[in-house]
Amino acid sequence: GLFLGISLLLSHLFRMQFGMYQQVQERANTDQRTGLYNHTYFEQILDVQLQQARNTGKPLSLAMVDIDDFKKYNDHFGHLKGDRLLGLMGQILKEESETAGISASRYGGEEFSLLMPGYDTQQALEFINRLRKRINDTPYEGVEIFPHGCLSFSAGISGYKPDIHDKSLLVDQADQALY
């Protein structure tokens, strides 16, 4: 009886410890403002996805997304409202990405990355255009200060090619396409 009681107690403690470990790991990989993966985790999964694309020959695309006129919004309404706008963008990106098998991350500031395994650049463009429509049609307080009167973003897409040997090249190409 004593052995069984100790075994049950140890089992329960192990489950609790494992649950706490998972929570800490999730927090370490998540951006607090947006709920998306953070930049560090993006770098890790980019390495994994690039290796898989090399090994399997399946397409891989990367999109960099930047909220248009975010500084103007932040300057006009303040950082708290700007943070809420980042949170909204994160929520939409997360919803749209999870259903499409895409990893969405906050790259920095108001810039986001979308890692798209299995997507060639044409499929990535189609996803970005659907995302653009959703963002444009999302009502949000203060959008009247934007040039088009709605939320919008700029995006650049890069596709994996066998001559890409370093992840920074894929990121640089997407970043160049963004601008």
PDB file of C-alpha atoms in Angstrom, residues 26-148:
ATOM      1  CA  GLU A  26       5.639  27.958 -24.578  1.00  0.00           C
ATOM      2  CA  ARG A  27       6.318  31.301 -22.890  1.00  0.00           C
ATOM      3  CA  ALA A  28       9.937  31.211 -24.054  1.00  0.00           C
ATOM      4  CA  ASN A  29       8.820  30.752 -27.680  1.00  0.00           C
ATOM      5  CA  THR A  30       5.936  33.252 -27.691  1.00  0.00           C
ATOM      6  CA  ASP A  31       5.862  37.010 -28.171  1.00  0.00           C
ATOM      7  CA  GLN A  32       3.784  38.516 -25.344  1.00  0.00           C
ATOM      8  CA  ARG A  33       2.162  41.335 -27.346  1.00  0.00           C
ATOM      9  CA  THR A  34       0.994  39.307 -30.321  1.00  0.00           C
ATOM     10  CA  GLY A  35       0.694  35.708 -29.096  1.00  0.00           C
ATOM     11  CA  LEU A  36       2.751  34.634 -32.118  1.00  0.00           C
ATOM     12  CA  TYR A  37       6.078  32.831 -32.087  1.00  0.00           C
ATOM     13  CA  ASN A  38       8.984  35.123 -31.258  1.00  0.00           C
ATOM     14  CA  HIS A  39      12.000  35.874 -33.448  1.00  0.00           C
ATOM     15  CA  THR A  40      14.239  33.320 -31.753  1.00  0.00           C
ATOM     16  CA  TYR A  41      11.759  30.499 -32.308  1.00  0.00           C
ATOM     17  CA  PHE A  42      11.274  31.637 -35.913  1.00  0.00           C
ATOM     18  CA  GLU A  43      15.017  31.225 -36.498  1.00  0.00           C
ATOM     19  CA  GLN A  44      14.867  27.687 -35.089  1.00  0.00           C
ATOM     20  CA  ILE A  45      11.914  26.537 -37.175  1.00  0.00           C
ATOM     21  CA  LEU A  46      13.359  28.203 -40.271  1.00  0.00           C
ATOM     22  CA  ASP A  47      16.449  25.997 -39.917  1.00  0.00           C
ATOM     23  CA  VAL A  48      14.264  22.888 -39.629  1.00  0.00           C
ATOM     24  CA  GLN A  49      12.022  23.850 -42.569  1.00  0.00           C
ATOM     25  CA  LEU A  50      14.971  24.705 -44.818  1.00  0.00           C
ATOM     26  CA  GLN A  51      16.554  21.337 -44.089  1.00  0.00           C
ATOM     27  CA  GLN A  52      13.278  19.567 -44.871  1.00  0.00           C
ATOM     28  CA  ALA A  53      12.917  21.492 -48.152  1.00  0.00           C
ATOM     29  CA  ARG A  54      16.484  20.485 -49.095  1.00  0.00           C
ATOM     30  CA  ASN A  55      15.884  16.838 -48.236  1.00  0.00           C
ATOM     31  CA  THR A  56      12.435  16.420 -49.789  1.00  0.00           C
ATOM     32  CA  GLY A  57      12.424  18.937 -52.623  1.00  0.00           C
ATOM     33  CA  LYS A  58       9.050  20.234 -51.434  1.00  0.00           C
ATOM     34  CA  PRO A  59       8.425  23.965 -51.810  1.00  0.00           C
ATOM     35  CA  LEU A  60       8.968  26.417 -48.988  1.00  0.00           C
ATOM     36  CA  SER A  61       8.085  30.097 -49.029  1.00  0.00           C
ATOM     37  CA  LEU A  62       8.718  32.896 -46.590  1.00  0.00           C
ATOM     38  CA  ALA A  63       6.679  36.083 -46.430  1.00  0.00           C
ATOM     39  CA  MET A  64       7.694  39.166 -44.511  1.00  0.00           C
ATOM     40  CA  VAL A  65       4.748  41.377 -43.541  1.00  0.00           C
ATOM     41  CA  ASP A  66       4.976  44.966 -42.287  1.00  0.00           C
ATOM     42  CA  ILE A  67       2.001  47.019 -41.020  1.00  0.00           C
ATOM     43  CA  ASP A  68       1.647  50.127 -43.192  1.00  0.00           C
ATOM     44  CA  ASP A  69       1.956  53.493 -41.432  1.00  0.00           C
ATOM     45  CA  PHE A  70       2.255  51.925 -37.982  1.00  0.00           C
ATOM     46  CA  LYS A  71       4.522  54.715 -36.726  1.00  0.00           C
ATOM     47  CA  LYS A  72       1.888  57.270 -37.736  1.00  0.00           C
ATOM     48  CA  TYR A  73      -0.738  55.330 -35.750  1.00  0.00           C
ATOM     49  CA  ASN A  74       1.574  54.979 -32.745  1.00  0.00           C
ATOM     50  CA  ASP A  75       2.490  58.677 -32.809  1.00  0.00           C
ATOM     51  CA  HIS A  76      -1.146  59.756 -33.090  1.00  0.00           C
ATOM     52  CA  PHE A  77      -2.781  57.375 -30.572  1.00  0.00           C
ATOM     53  CA  GLY A  78       0.105  56.370 -28.312  1.00  0.00           C
ATOM     54  CA  HIS A  79       1.993  53.169 -27.623  1.00  0.00           C
ATOM     55  CA  LEU A  80      -0.786  51.441 -25.673  1.00  0.00           C
ATOM     56  CA  LYS A  81      -3.152  51.611 -28.640  1.00  0.00           C
ATOM     57  CA  GLY A  82      -0.268  50.705 -30.932  1.00  0.00           C
ATOM     58  CA  ASP A  83       0.339  47.608 -28.804  1.00  0.00           C
ATOM     59  CA  ARG A  84      -3.350  46.709 -29.111  1.00  0.00           C
ATOM     60  CA  LEU A  85      -3.079  47.037 -32.881  1.00  0.00           C
ATOM     61  CA  LEU A  86      -0.084  44.667 -32.807  1.00  0.00           C
ATOM     62  CA  GLY A  87      -2.202  42.285 -30.731  1.00  0.00           C
ATOM     63  CA  LEU A  88      -5.029  42.406 -33.273  1.00  0.00           C
ATOM     64  CA  MET A  89      -2.618  41.768 -36.121  1.00  0.00           C
ATOM     65  CA  GLY A  90      -1.133  38.863 -34.175  1.00  0.00           C
ATOM     66  CA  GLN A  91      -4.586  37.396 -33.540  1.00  0.00           C
ATOM     67  CA  ILE A  92      -5.548  37.565 -37.214  1.00  0.00           C
ATOM     68  CA  LEU A  93      -2.215  36.168 -38.390  1.00  0.00           C
ATOM     69  CA  LYS A  94      -2.468  33.327 -35.887  1.00  0.00           C
ATOM     70  CA  GLU A  95      -6.032  32.427 -36.908  1.00  0.00           C
ATOM     71  CA  GLU A  96      -5.301  32.511 -40.633  1.00  0.00           C
ATOM     72  CA  SER A  97      -1.939  30.745 -40.324  1.00  0.00           C
ATOM     73  CA  GLU A  98      -3.005  27.879 -38.080  1.00  0.00           C
ATOM     74  CA  THR A  99      -5.731  26.760 -40.472  1.00  0.00           C
ATOM     75  CA  ALA A 100      -3.284  26.952 -43.402  1.00  0.00           C
ATOM     76  CA  GLY A 101      -0.346  25.083 -41.825  1.00  0.00           C
ATOM     77  CA  ILE A 102       1.792  28.239 -41.681  1.00  0.00           C
ATOM     78  CA  SER A 103       4.058  29.392 -38.831  1.00  0.00           C
ATOM     79  CA  ALA A 104       3.480  33.057 -37.979  1.00  0.00           C
ATOM     80  CA  SER A 105       6.076  34.926 -35.924  1.00  0.00           C
ATOM     81  CA  ARG A 106       6.713  38.446 -34.799  1.00  0.00           C
ATOM     82  CA  TYR A 107       9.949  39.318 -36.510  1.00  0.00           C
ATOM     83  CA  GLY A 108      10.401  42.672 -34.770  1.00  0.00           C
ATOM     84  CA  GLY A 109       8.571  45.959 -34.272  1.00  0.00           C
ATOM     85  CA  GLU A 110       5.579  45.867 -36.604  1.00  0.00           C
ATOM     86  CA  GLU A 111       7.133  43.254 -38.886  1.00  0.00           C
ATOM     87  CA  PHE A 112       6.004  39.632 -39.027  1.00  0.00           C
ATOM     88  CA  SER A 113       7.231  36.503 -40.763  1.00  0.00           C
ATOM     89  CA  LEU A 114       5.110  33.756 -42.251  1.00  0.00           C
ATOM     90  CA  LEU A 115       6.930  30.486 -42.885  1.00  0.00           C
ATOM     91  CA  MET A 116       4.993  28.448 -45.428  1.00  0.00           C
ATOM     92  CA  PRO A 117       6.104  24.829 -45.860  1.00  0.00           C
ATOM     93  CA  GLY A 118       4.546  23.195 -48.920  1.00  0.00           C
ATOM     94  CA  TYR A 119       3.746  26.579 -50.528  1.00  0.00           C
ATOM     95  CA  ASP A 120       5.395  27.691 -53.739  1.00  0.00           C
ATOM     96  CA  THR A 121       5.618  31.448 -54.283  1.00  0.00           C
ATOM     97  CA  GLN A 122       2.340  31.572 -56.242  1.00  0.00           C
ATOM     98  CA  GLN A 123       0.456  29.778 -53.453  1.00  0.00           C
ATOM     99  CA  ALA A 124       2.132  32.080 -50.920  1.00  0.00           C
ATOM    100  CA  LEU A 125       0.981  35.121 -52.912  1.00  0.00           C
ATOM    101  CA  GLU A 126      -2.577  33.797 -52.980  1.00  0.00           C
ATOM    102  CA  PHE A 127      -2.495  33.324 -49.185  1.00  0.00           C
ATOM    103  CA  ILE A 128      -1.086  36.840 -48.680  1.00  0.00           C
ATOM    104  CA  ASN A 129      -3.817  38.330 -50.875  1.00  0.00           C
ATOM    105  CA  ARG A 130      -6.549  36.542 -48.868  1.00  0.00           C
ATOM    106  CA  LEU A 131      -4.878  37.791 -45.677  1.00  0.00           C
ATOM    107  CA  ARG A 132      -4.714  41.326 -47.095  1.00  0.00           C
ATOM    108  CA  LYS A 133      -8.457  41.248 -47.829  1.00  0.00           C
ATOM    109  CA  ARG A 134      -9.218  40.102 -44.287  1.00  0.00           C
ATOM    110  CA  ILE A 135      -6.982  42.784 -42.748  1.00  0.00           C
ATOM    111  CA  ASN A 136      -8.420  45.524 -45.010  1.00  0.00           C
ATOM    112  CA  ASP A 137     -11.966  44.507 -44.040  1.00  0.00           C
ATOM    113  CA  THR A 138     -11.262  44.435 -40.284  1.00  0.00           C
ATOM    114  CA  PRO A 139     -12.759  47.478 -38.555  1.00  0.00           C
ATOM    115  CA  TYR A 140     -10.440  49.108 -36.052  1.00  0.00           C
ATOM    116  CA  GLU A 141     -10.541  52.335 -34.092  1.00  0.00           C
ATOM    117  CA  GLY A 142      -8.467  55.094 -35.653  1.00  0.00           C
ATOM    118  CA  VAL A 143      -8.039  53.655 -39.155  1.00  0.00           C
ATOM    119  CA  GLU A 144      -9.316  56.909 -40.591  1.00  0.00           C
ATOM    120  CA  ILE A 145      -5.786  58.354 -40.190  1.00  0.00           C
ATOM    121  CA  PHE A 146      -4.389  55.799 -42.650  1.00  0.00           C
ATOM    122  CA  PRO A 147      -4.153  56.852 -46.311  1.00  0.00           C
ATOM    123  CA  HIS A 148      -6.681  54.223 -47.436  1.00  0.00           C
TER     124      HIS A 148
END
